[in-house]
Amino acid sequence: EVQLAESGGGLVQPGGSLRLSCAASGFTFSGYWMHWVRQAPGKGLVWVAHINPDGRTTGYADSVKGRFTISRDNAKNTLYLQMNSLRAEDTAVYYCARAGVPGALDYWGQGTLVTVSS
Amino acid sequence: QSALTQPPSASGSPGQSVTISCTGTSSDVGRYNYVSWYQQHPGKAPKLMIYEVTKRPSGVPDRFSGSKSGDTASLTVSGLQAEDEADYYCSSYAGSNNVFGTGTKVTVL
């Protein structure tokens, strides 16, 4: 069974940093593109970043470019999102998701809440 | 990277059909056949319902169907059931990134 489990969320002050993790199981992690998607409280889904199977190709939304870094450790079956220079508007539930079919995300984790506030 | 445009709400009675539109541009929806649709119930993770404009993942009822014309994609839910009440989001590949729609709340009357 495919499972994705995010961790690392919490309360952080503006300007601070946080690293999210997404532990994958039930599939060959090293064979799939992976994504981060976020959802601010009461708002819609927003794509954040993606990474290719070997970790050499990444892409970011303009709103996080230069502040967030997506990475992966295929030996540990884990996806990461390093978030620096956090702002209040980064407050959201962050989901990791697998791109298992062309152009779409077929499995999602349950999300981890990041709150940026003083 | 502007969000795709969806109507805020849609509704229908049980057994009826509802169609949700998703309008993008020639750089995303209009250029690529990589439009997908997600269902999200309150407090839950999104669930993939449609991918590559018209394809349904295993386990998704055939009451859900997708289409596209030009820069606008659509999701139709036929034979509405109570459990279809949820938020629905479209998404499109846009070259080096992905973009989601603004979301539509579907209410079963």
Coordinates of N, CA and C in Angstrom, one line a residue:
Chain A
E1 N 0.8 -1.2 0.0 CA 0.0 0.0 0.0 C 0.9 1.3 0.0
V2 N 0.6 2.2 -0.9 CA 1.3 3.4 -1.0 C 1.0 4.3 0.2
Q3 N 2.0 4.7 0.9 CA 1.8 5.6 2.1 C 2.8 6.8 2.0
L4 N 2.3 8.0 2.3 CA 3.1 9.2 2.4 C 2.8 9.8 3.8
A5 N 3.9 10.1 4.5 CA 3.6 10.6 5.9 C 4.5 11.8 6.1
E6 N 3.9 13.0 6.2 CA 4.6 14.3 6.4 C 4.9 14.5 7.9
S7 N 6.0 15.2 8.2 CA 6.3 15.6 9.6 C 7.2 16.8 9.5
G8 N 7.3 17.4 10.7 CA 8.2 18.6 10.8 C 7.5 19.9 10.9
G9 N 6.2 19.9 10.7 CA 5.5 21.2 10.9 C 5.4 21.7 12.3
G10 N 5.0 22.9 12.4 CA 4.9 23.5 13.7 C 4.8 25.0 13.7
L11 N 5.0 25.7 14.8 CA 5.0 27.1 14.9 C 6.4 27.7 14.8
V12 N 6.5 28.7 13.9 CA 7.8 29.3 13.7 C 7.6 30.8 13.6
Q13 N 8.6 31.6 14.0 CA 8.5 33.0 13.9 C 8.8 33.5 12.5
P14 N 8.3 34.6 12.1 CA 8.6 35.2 10.8 C 10.1 35.3 10.7
G15 N 10.6 35.0 9.5 CA 12.1 35.0 9.2 C 12.8 33.7 9.6
G16 N 12.1 32.8 10.3 CA 12.7 31.6 10.7 C 12.7 30.5 9.6
S17 N 13.2 29.3 10.0 CA 13.3 28.2 9.1 C 12.7 27.0 9.7
L18 N 12.3 26.1 8.7 CA 11.7 24.8 9.1 C 12.0 23.8 8.0
R19 N 12.2 22.5 8.4 CA 12.4 21.5 7.4 C 11.3 20.5 7.5
L20 N 10.6 20.3 6.4 CA 9.5 19.3 6.4 C 10.1 18.0 5.8
S21 N 9.6 16.9 6.3 CA 10.0 15.6 5.7 C 8.7 14.8 5.3
C22 N 8.9 13.9 4.3 CA 7.8 13.1 3.8 C 8.4 11.7 3.7
A23 N 8.0 10.8 4.5 CA 8.4 9.4 4.5 C 7.5 8.6 3.6
A24 N 8.1 8.0 2.6 CA 7.3 7.2 1.6 C 7.5 5.7 1.8
S25 N 6.5 5.0 1.5 CA 6.5 3.5 1.6 C 5.5 2.9 0.7
G26 N 5.7 1.6 0.4 CA 4.8 0.9 -0.4 C 5.0 1.0 -1.9
F27 N 6.0 1.7 -2.3 CA 6.3 1.8 -3.8 C 7.8 2.2 -3.9
T28 N 8.3 2.1 -5.1 CA 9.7 2.4 -5.4 C 9.9 3.9 -5.5
F29 N 10.2 4.4 -4.4 CA 10.3 5.9 -4.3 C 11.2 6.5 -5.3
S30 N 12.3 5.9 -5.6 CA 13.3 6.4 -6.5 C 12.8 6.5 -8.0
G31 N 11.6 6.0 -8.3 CA 11.1 6.0 -9.6 C 10.1 7.1 -10.0
Y32 N 9.9 7.9 -9.0 CA 8.8 8.9 -9.2 C 9.2 10.3 -9.0
W33 N 8.6 11.2 -9.8 CA 8.6 12.7 -9.4 C 7.8 12.8 -8.1
M34 N 8.2 13.8 -7.3 CA 7.5 14.1 -6.1 C 7.2 15.6 -6.0
H35 N 6.1 15.9 -5.3 CA 5.7 17.3 -5.3 C 5.4 17.7 -3.8
W36 N 5.4 19.0 -3.6 CA 4.9 19.6 -2.4 C 3.7 20.6 -2.8
V37 N 2.6 20.5 -2.1 CA 1.5 21.3 -2.4 C 1.0 21.9 -1.0
R38 N 0.6 23.1 -1.0 CA 0.2 23.7 0.3 C -1.2 24.3 0.2
Q39 N -1.8 24.4 1.4 CA -3.2 24.9 1.5 C -3.3 25.8 2.7
A40 N -3.5 27.1 2.5 CA -3.7 28.0 3.6 C -5.0 27.7 4.3
P41 N -5.2 28.0 5.5 CA -6.5 27.8 6.2 C -7.7 28.4 5.5
G42 N -8.6 27.5 5.1 CA -9.8 28.0 4.4 C -9.6 28.4 2.9
K43 N -8.4 28.1 2.4 CA -8.1 28.5 1.0 C -7.9 27.3 0.1
G44 N -7.5 27.6 -1.1 CA -7.4 26.5 -2.1 C -6.0 25.9 -2.1
L45 N -5.8 24.9 -3.0 CA -4.5 24.2 -3.1 C -3.6 25.1 -4.0
V46 N -2.3 25.1 -3.6 CA -1.3 25.8 -4.3 C -0.1 24.9 -4.5
W47 N 0.3 24.8 -5.7 CA 1.5 24.0 -6.0 C 2.8 24.7 -5.5
V48 N 3.7 24.0 -4.8 CA 4.9 24.6 -4.2 C 6.1 24.3 -5.0
A49 N 6.4 23.0 -5.2 CA 7.7 22.6 -5.8 C 7.6 21.1 -6.2
H50 N 8.5 20.7 -7.1 CA 8.6 19.4 -7.5 C 10.0 19.0 -7.7
I51 N 10.3 17.7 -7.8 CA 11.6 17.2 -8.0 C 11.6 15.9 -8.8
N52 N 12.6 15.7 -9.6 CA 12.6 14.5 -10.5 C 13.1 13.3 -9.7
P53 N 13.0 12.1 -10.3 CA 13.4 10.9 -9.5 C 14.9 10.9 -9.0
D54 N 15.8 11.4 -9.7 CA 17.2 11.4 -9.2 C 17.6 12.6 -8.4
G55 N 16.7 13.6 -8.3 CA 16.9 14.7 -7.5 C 17.6 15.9 -8.2
R56 N 18.0 15.7 -9.5 CA 18.8 16.7 -10.2 C 18.0 17.8 -10.8
T57 N 16.7 17.6 -10.9 CA 15.8 18.6 -11.6 C 14.7 19.0 -10.6
T58 N 14.6 20.3 -10.3 CA 13.6 20.8 -9.4 C 12.9 22.0 -10.0
G59 N 11.7 22.3 -9.5 CA 11.0 23.5 -9.9 C 10.2 24.1 -8.7
Y60 N 10.0 25.4 -8.8 CA 9.4 26.1 -7.7 C 8.3 27.1 -8.1
A61 N 7.3 27.3 -7.3 CA 6.4 28.4 -7.5 C 7.2 29.7 -7.3
D62 N 6.8 30.7 -8.0 CA 7.5 32.0 -7.9 C 7.4 32.5 -6.4
S63 N 6.4 32.2 -5.7 CA 6.2 32.7 -4.3 C 7.2 32.1 -3.3
V64 N 7.8 31.0 -3.7 CA 8.8 30.4 -2.7 C 10.2 30.3 -3.3
K65 N 10.4 30.7 -4.6 CA 11.6 30.5 -5.2 C 12.7 31.4 -4.5
G66 N 13.8 30.8 -4.2 CA 14.9 31.4 -3.5 C 14.8 31.3 -2.0
R67 N 13.7 30.8 -1.5 CA 13.5 30.6 0.0 C 13.3 29.2 0.3
F68 N 12.7 28.4 -0.5 CA 12.4 27.0 -0.3 C 13.3 26.1 -1.1
T69 N 13.7 25.0 -0.6 CA 14.5 24.0 -1.4 C 13.9 22.6 -1.2
I70 N 13.6 22.0 -2.3 CA 13.1 20.6 -2.3 C 14.3 19.7 -2.5
S71 N 14.3 18.6 -1.8 CA 15.3 17.6 -2.0 C 14.8 16.2 -1.7
R72 N 15.6 15.2 -1.9 CA 15.1 13.8 -1.6 C 16.4 13.0 -1.3
D73 N 16.1 11.9 -0.5 CA 17.1 10.9 -0.2 C 16.5 9.6 -0.6
N74 N 16.8 9.1 -1.7 CA 16.2 7.9 -2.2 C 16.6 6.7 -1.4
A75 N 17.8 6.7 -0.7 CA 18.2 5.6 0.1 C 17.3 5.5 1.4
K76 N 16.8 6.7 1.8 CA 15.9 6.7 3.0 C 14.4 6.8 2.6
N77 N 14.1 6.8 1.3 CA 12.7 6.9 0.8 C 12.0 8.2 1.5
T78 N 12.7 9.3 1.4 CA 12.2 10.5 2.1 C 12.4 11.7 1.2
L79 N 11.4 12.5 1.2 CA 11.3 13.8 0.5 C 11.4 14.9 1.5
Y80 N 12.1 16.0 1.2 CA 12.2 17.1 2.1 C 11.8 18.4 1.5
L81 N 11.5 19.4 2.4 CA 11.3 20.7 1.9 C 11.9 21.6 3.0
Q82 N 13.0 22.3 2.6 CA 13.7 23.2 3.5 C 13.1 24.6 3.3
M83 N 12.5 25.2 4.3 CA 11.8 26.5 4.2 C 12.6 27.5 5.0
N84 N 13.1 28.5 4.3 CA 13.8 29.6 5.0 C 13.1 30.9 4.8
S85 N 13.5 31.9 5.6 CA 12.9 33.3 5.5 C 11.4 33.2 5.5
L86 N 10.8 32.4 6.4 CA 9.4 32.2 6.4 C 8.6 33.5 6.7
R87 N 7.4 33.6 6.0 CA 6.5 34.7 6.1 C 5.2 34.2 6.6
A88 N 4.4 35.2 7.1 CA 3.1 34.8 7.6 C 2.2 34.2 6.5
E89 N 2.4 34.6 5.3 CA 1.6 34.0 4.2 C 2.1 32.6 3.8
D90 N 3.1 32.1 4.4 CA 3.5 30.7 4.2 C 2.7 29.7 5.1
T91 N 1.9 30.3 6.0 CA 1.1 29.5 6.9 C 0.2 28.6 6.1
A92 N 0.2 27.3 6.3 CA -0.6 26.4 5.5 C -0.4 25.0 6.0
V93 N -1.2 24.1 5.5 CA -1.0 22.7 5.6 C -0.2 22.3 4.3
Y94 N 0.9 21.6 4.6 CA 1.8 21.2 3.5 C 1.6 19.7 3.2
Y95 N 1.3 19.4 2.0 CA 1.1 18.0 1.5 C 2.3 17.6 0.6
C96 N 2.8 16.4 0.8 CA 3.6 15.8 -0.2 C 2.7 14.9 -1.1
A97 N 3.1 14.7 -2.3 CA 2.3 13.9 -3.2 C 3.2 13.3 -4.3
R98 N 2.7 12.1 -4.7 CA 3.5 11.4 -5.8 C 2.9 11.7 -7.1
A99 N 3.7 11.9 -8.1 CA 3.2 12.0 -9.5 C 3.3 10.6 -10.1
G100 N 2.3 9.8 -9.9 CA 2.3 8.5 -10.4 C 1.6 8.2 -11.7
V101 N 0.9 9.2 -12.2 CA 0.3 9.2 -13.6 C 0.7 10.5 -14.3
P102 N 0.7 10.5 -15.6 CA 1.2 11.7 -16.3 C 0.5 12.9 -15.9
G103 N 1.2 13.9 -15.4 CA 0.7 15.2 -15.1 C -0.2 15.3 -13.9
A104 N -0.2 14.3 -13.1 CA -1.2 14.3 -12.0 C -0.6 13.7 -10.7
L105 N -1.2 14.0 -9.6 CA -0.7 13.5 -8.3 C -1.7 12.5 -7.8
D106 N -1.2 11.2 -7.8 CA -2.1 10.1 -7.5 C -2.2 9.7 -6.0
Y107 N -1.2 10.0 -5.3 CA -1.2 9.7 -3.8 C -0.7 10.9 -3.1
W108 N -1.4 11.2 -1.9 CA -1.1 12.4 -1.1 C -0.9 11.9 0.3
G109 N -0.1 12.7 1.0 CA 0.0 12.4 2.5 C -1.2 13.2 3.2
Q110 N -1.2 13.1 4.5 CA -2.3 13.7 5.2 C -2.0 15.2 5.6
G111 N -0.7 15.6 5.3 CA -0.4 17.0 5.5 C 0.2 17.3 6.9
T112 N 1.0 18.4 6.9 CA 1.6 18.8 8.2 C 1.4 20.4 8.2
L113 N 0.9 20.9 9.3 CA 0.6 22.3 9.5 C 1.8 23.1 9.8
V114 N 2.1 24.1 9.1 CA 3.1 25.1 9.4 C 2.4 26.4 9.7
T115 N 2.7 27.0 10.8 CA 2.2 28.3 11.3 C 3.3 29.3 11.5
V116 N 3.3 30.3 10.7 CA 4.3 31.4 10.8 C 3.7 32.6 11.6
S117 N 4.1 32.8 12.8 CA 3.6 33.8 13.6 C 4.5 34.2 14.7
S118 N 4.4 35.5 15.1 CA 5.2 35.9 16.3 C 4.4 35.8 17.6
Chain B
Q1 N 2.2 32.4 -13.2 CA 1.7 31.3 -12.4 C 0.3 31.7 -11.8
S2 N -0.6 32.2 -12.5 CA -1.9 32.5 -12.0 C -2.7 31.3 -11.9
A3 N -3.6 31.3 -10.8 CA -4.4 30.1 -10.6 C -5.4 30.0 -11.8
L4 N -5.8 28.8 -12.1 CA -6.9 28.5 -13.0 C -8.2 29.0 -12.4
T5 N -9.1 29.4 -13.2 CA -10.4 30.0 -12.7 C -11.5 29.0 -12.7
Q6 N -12.1 28.8 -11.5 CA -13.2 27.9 -11.3 C -14.4 28.7 -10.7
P7 N -15.6 28.3 -10.9 CA -16.7 29.0 -10.2 C -16.6 28.6 -8.7
P8 N -17.0 29.5 -7.8 CA -16.8 29.2 -6.4 C -17.7 28.1 -5.9
S9 N -18.9 28.0 -6.6 CA -19.8 27.0 -6.1 C -20.6 26.4 -7.2
A10 N -21.2 25.2 -7.0 CA -22.1 24.5 -7.9 C -23.0 23.6 -7.0
S11 N -24.1 23.3 -7.5 CA -25.0 22.5 -6.7 C -26.0 21.7 -7.6
G12 N -26.5 20.6 -7.1 CA -27.5 19.8 -7.8 C -28.2 18.9 -6.8
S13 N -29.3 18.4 -7.2 CA -30.1 17.5 -6.4 C -29.5 16.1 -6.6
P14 N -29.8 15.2 -5.7 CA -29.4 13.8 -5.9 C -29.9 13.2 -7.2
G15 N -29.0 12.6 -7.9 CA -29.4 12.0 -9.2 C -29.2 12.9 -10.4
Q16 N -29.0 14.2 -10.1 CA -28.8 15.2 -11.2 C -27.3 15.2 -11.5
S17 N -27.0 16.0 -12.6 CA -25.6 16.2 -13.0 C -25.2 17.6 -12.7
V18 N -23.9 17.8 -12.4 CA -23.3 19.1 -12.2 C -22.0 19.2 -13.0
T19 N -21.7 20.3 -13.6 CA -20.5 20.5 -14.4 C -19.7 21.7 -13.9
I20 N -18.5 21.5 -13.7 CA -17.6 22.5 -13.2 C -16.6 22.9 -14.3
S21 N -16.4 24.2 -14.5 CA -15.5 24.6 -15.5 C -14.1 25.0 -14.9
C22 N -13.1 25.0 -15.7 CA -11.8 25.3 -15.2 C -11.1 26.1 -16.4
T23 N -10.9 27.4 -16.3 CA -10.4 28.2 -17.3 C -9.0 28.6 -17.1
G24 N -8.1 28.3 -18.0 CA -6.7 28.6 -18.0 C -6.3 29.5 -19.1
T25 N -5.1 29.2 -19.6 CA -4.6 30.0 -20.8 C -4.0 29.1 -21.8
S26 N -3.5 29.7 -22.8 CA -2.8 28.9 -23.9 C -1.4 28.4 -23.4
S27 N -1.0 28.8 -22.2 CA 0.2 28.3 -21.6 C 0.1 27.1 -20.7
D28 N -1.2 26.8 -20.4 CA -1.4 25.7 -19.5 C -2.5 24.7 -20.0
V29 N -3.7 25.0 -19.7 CA -4.8 24.1 -20.1 C -4.9 24.0 -21.6
G30 N -4.7 25.1 -22.3 CA -4.8 25.1 -23.8 C -3.6 24.4 -24.5
R31 N -2.5 24.3 -23.8 CA -1.3 23.8 -24.4 C -1.1 22.3 -24.2
Y32 N -1.5 21.8 -22.9 CA -1.2 20.5 -22.5 C -2.4 19.7 -22.2
N33 N -2.4 18.4 -22.6 CA -3.5 17.5 -22.2 C -3.2 16.8 -20.8
Y34 N -2.7 17.6 -19.9 CA -2.4 17.2 -18.6 C -3.2 18.0 -17.6
V35 N -4.5 17.9 -17.8 CA -5.5 18.5 -16.8 C -5.9 17.4 -15.9
S36 N -5.9 17.7 -14.6 CA -6.4 16.7 -13.6 C -7.4 17.4 -12.7
W37 N -8.2 16.5 -12.0 CA -9.2 17.0 -11.1 C -9.1 16.3 -9.8
Y38 N -9.3 17.0 -8.7 CA -9.1 16.5 -7.3 C -10.4 16.8 -6.5
Q39 N -10.8 15.8 -5.7 CA -11.9 16.0 -4.8 C -11.3 16.1 -3.4
Q40 N -11.8 17.0 -2.6 CA -11.3 17.2 -1.2 C -12.5 17.3 -0.3
H41 N -12.6 16.4 0.7 CA -13.6 16.5 1.7 C -13.0 17.3 2.9
P42 N -13.8 18.0 3.7 CA -13.2 18.8 4.8 C -12.3 18.0 5.7
G43 N -11.1 18.6 5.9 CA -10.1 18.0 6.8 C -9.4 16.8 6.2
K44 N -9.6 16.6 5.0 CA -9.0 15.4 4.3 C -8.0 15.8 3.2
A45 N -7.1 14.9 2.8 CA -6.2 15.2 1.7 C -7.0 15.1 0.4
P46 N -6.5 15.8 -0.6 CA -7.2 15.7 -1.9 C -7.0 14.3 -2.5
K47 N -8.0 13.9 -3.3 CA -8.0 12.6 -4.0 C -8.1 12.9 -5.5
L48 N -7.3 12.2 -6.2 CA -7.3 12.3 -7.7 C -8.5 11.6 -8.3
M49 N -9.3 12.4 -9.1 CA -10.5 11.9 -9.7 C -10.4 11.7 -11.2
I50 N -9.6 12.6 -11.9 CA -9.4 12.6 -13.3 C -8.0 13.0 -13.6
Y51 N -7.4 12.4 -14.6 CA -6.1 12.8 -15.1 C -6.0 12.7 -16.6
E52 N -5.1 13.4 -17.2 CA -5.0 13.5 -18.6 C -6.3 13.8 -19.3
V53 N -7.0 14.8 -18.7 CA -8.2 15.4 -19.2 C -9.4 14.4 -19.0
T54 N -9.3 13.2 -19.4 CA -10.5 12.3 -19.4 C -10.3 11.0 -18.7
K55 N -9.2 10.7 -18.2 CA -8.9 9.3 -17.6 C -9.3 9.3 -16.1
R56 N -9.8 8.1 -15.7 CA -10.2 7.9 -14.3 C -9.3 6.9 -13.7
P57 N -8.7 7.2 -12.5 CA -7.9 6.2 -11.8 C -8.8 5.1 -11.4
S58 N -8.2 3.9 -11.1 CA -8.9 2.8 -10.7 C -9.6 3.1 -9.4
G59 N -10.9 2.7 -9.3 CA -11.7 3.0 -8.1 C -12.6 4.2 -8.2
V60 N -12.3 5.1 -9.1 CA -13.2 6.3 -9.2 C -14.4 5.9 -10.1
P61 N -15.6 6.2 -9.6 CA -16.8 5.8 -10.3 C -16.9 6.5 -11.7
D62 N -17.5 5.8 -12.6 CA -17.6 6.4 -14.0 C -18.7 7.5 -14.0
R63 N -19.2 7.9 -12.9 CA -20.1 9.1 -12.8 C -19.3 10.3 -13.0
F64 N -18.0 10.2 -12.8 CA -17.1 11.3 -12.9 C -16.4 11.3 -14.3
S65 N -16.5 12.4 -15.1 CA -16.0 12.5 -16.4 C -15.4 13.8 -16.6
G66 N -14.3 13.9 -17.5 CA -13.7 15.1 -17.8 C -13.6 15.4 -19.3
S67 N -13.5 16.7 -19.6 CA -13.3 17.1 -21.0 C -12.5 18.4 -21.1
K68 N -12.2 18.8 -22.3 CA -11.5 20.0 -22.5 C -11.8 20.6 -23.9
S69 N -11.9 21.9 -23.9 CA -12.1 22.6 -25.2 C -11.3 23.9 -25.1
G70 N -10.3 24.0 -25.9 CA -9.5 25.2 -25.9 C -8.8 25.4 -24.6
D71 N -9.0 26.5 -24.0 CA -8.3 26.9 -22.7 C -9.2 26.5 -21.5
T72 N -10.3 25.8 -21.7 CA -11.2 25.5 -20.6 C -11.5 24.0 -20.5
A73 N -11.3 23.5 -19.3 CA -11.5 22.1 -19.0 C -12.8 22.0 -18.2
S74 N -13.4 20.8 -18.1 CA -14.6 20.7 -17.4 C -14.7 19.3 -16.7
L75 N -15.3 19.3 -15.5 CA -15.5 18.0 -14.8 C -17.1 17.9 -14.7
T76 N -17.6 16.8 -15.0 CA -19.0 16.5 -14.9 C -19.2 15.4 -13.9
V77 N -20.1 15.6 -12.9 CA -20.5 14.5 -12.0 C -21.9 14.2 -12.3
S78 N -22.2 13.0 -12.8 CA -23.5 12.6 -13.1 C -24.1 11.8 -12.0
G79 N -25.4 11.7 -11.9 CA -26.0 10.9 -10.8 C -25.5 11.3 -9.5
L80 N -25.6 12.6 -9.2 CA -25.0 13.1 -7.9 C -25.5 12.3 -6.7
Q81 N -24.5 12.0 -5.8 CA -24.8 11.3 -4.6 C -24.3 12.2 -3.4
A82 N -24.8 11.9 -2.3 CA -24.5 12.7 -1.1 C -23.0 12.8 -0.8
E83 N -22.3 11.7 -1.1 CA -20.9 11.7 -0.8 C -20.1 12.5 -1.8
D84 N -20.7 13.0 -2.8 CA -20.0 13.8 -3.8 C -19.9 15.3 -3.3
E85 N -20.6 15.6 -2.3 CA -20.5 17.0 -1.7 C -19.0 17.2 -1.2
A86 N -18.3 18.1 -1.8 CA -16.9 18.3 -1.5 C -16.4 19.5 -2.3
D87 N -15.1 19.8 -2.0 CA -14.5 20.8 -2.9 C -13.7 20.1 -4.0
Y88 N -13.8 20.7 -5.2 CA -13.1 20.1 -6.3 C -12.1 21.2 -6.9
Y89 N -10.9 20.7 -7.2 CA -9.9 21.5 -7.8 C -9.4 20.9 -9.1
C90 N -9.2 21.8 -10.1 CA -8.6 21.3 -11.3 C -7.1 21.7 -11.2
S91 N -6.3 21.1 -12.1 CA -4.9 21.4 -12.1 C -4.4 21.1 -13.5
S92 N -3.4 21.9 -13.9 CA -2.8 21.7 -15.2 C -1.2 21.8 -15.1
Y93 N -0.6 21.0 -16.0 CA 0.8 21.1 -16.2 C 1.0 22.4 -17.0
A94 N 2.1 23.2 -16.7 CA 2.3 24.4 -17.4 C 3.8 24.6 -17.8
G95 N 4.4 23.5 -18.2 CA 5.8 23.6 -18.6 C 6.7 23.2 -17.5
S96 N 7.2 24.2 -16.8 CA 8.2 24.0 -15.7 C 7.5 23.9 -14.3
N97 N 6.2 24.0 -14.3 CA 5.5 24.0 -13.1 C 4.1 23.5 -13.2
N98 N 3.4 23.4 -12.1 CA 2.0 23.0 -12.2 C 1.2 24.1 -11.6
V99 N -0.1 24.2 -11.9 CA -1.0 25.2 -11.4 C -2.3 24.6 -11.0
F100 N -2.9 25.0 -9.9 CA -4.2 24.5 -9.5 C -5.3 25.6 -9.8
G101 N -6.5 25.1 -9.8 CA -7.6 26.0 -9.9 C -8.0 26.6 -8.6
T102 N -8.9 27.6 -8.6 CA -9.3 28.3 -7.4 C -10.3 27.5 -6.5
G103 N -10.8 26.4 -7.1 CA -11.6 25.5 -6.3 C -13.1 25.8 -6.4
T104 N -13.9 24.7 -6.4 CA -15.4 24.8 -6.5 C -16.0 23.9 -5.4
K105 N -16.9 24.5 -4.6 CA -17.6 23.8 -3.6 C -18.9 23.2 -4.2
V106 N -19.0 21.9 -4.2 CA -20.2 21.3 -4.8 C -21.1 20.9 -3.6
T107 N -22.3 21.4 -3.7 CA -23.3 21.1 -2.7 C -24.4 20.2 -3.3
V108 N -24.7 19.1 -2.6 CA -25.8 18.2 -3.0 C -27.0 18.6 -2.2
L109 N -28.0 19.1 -2.9 CA -29.2 19.7 -2.3 C -30.1 18.7 -1.6

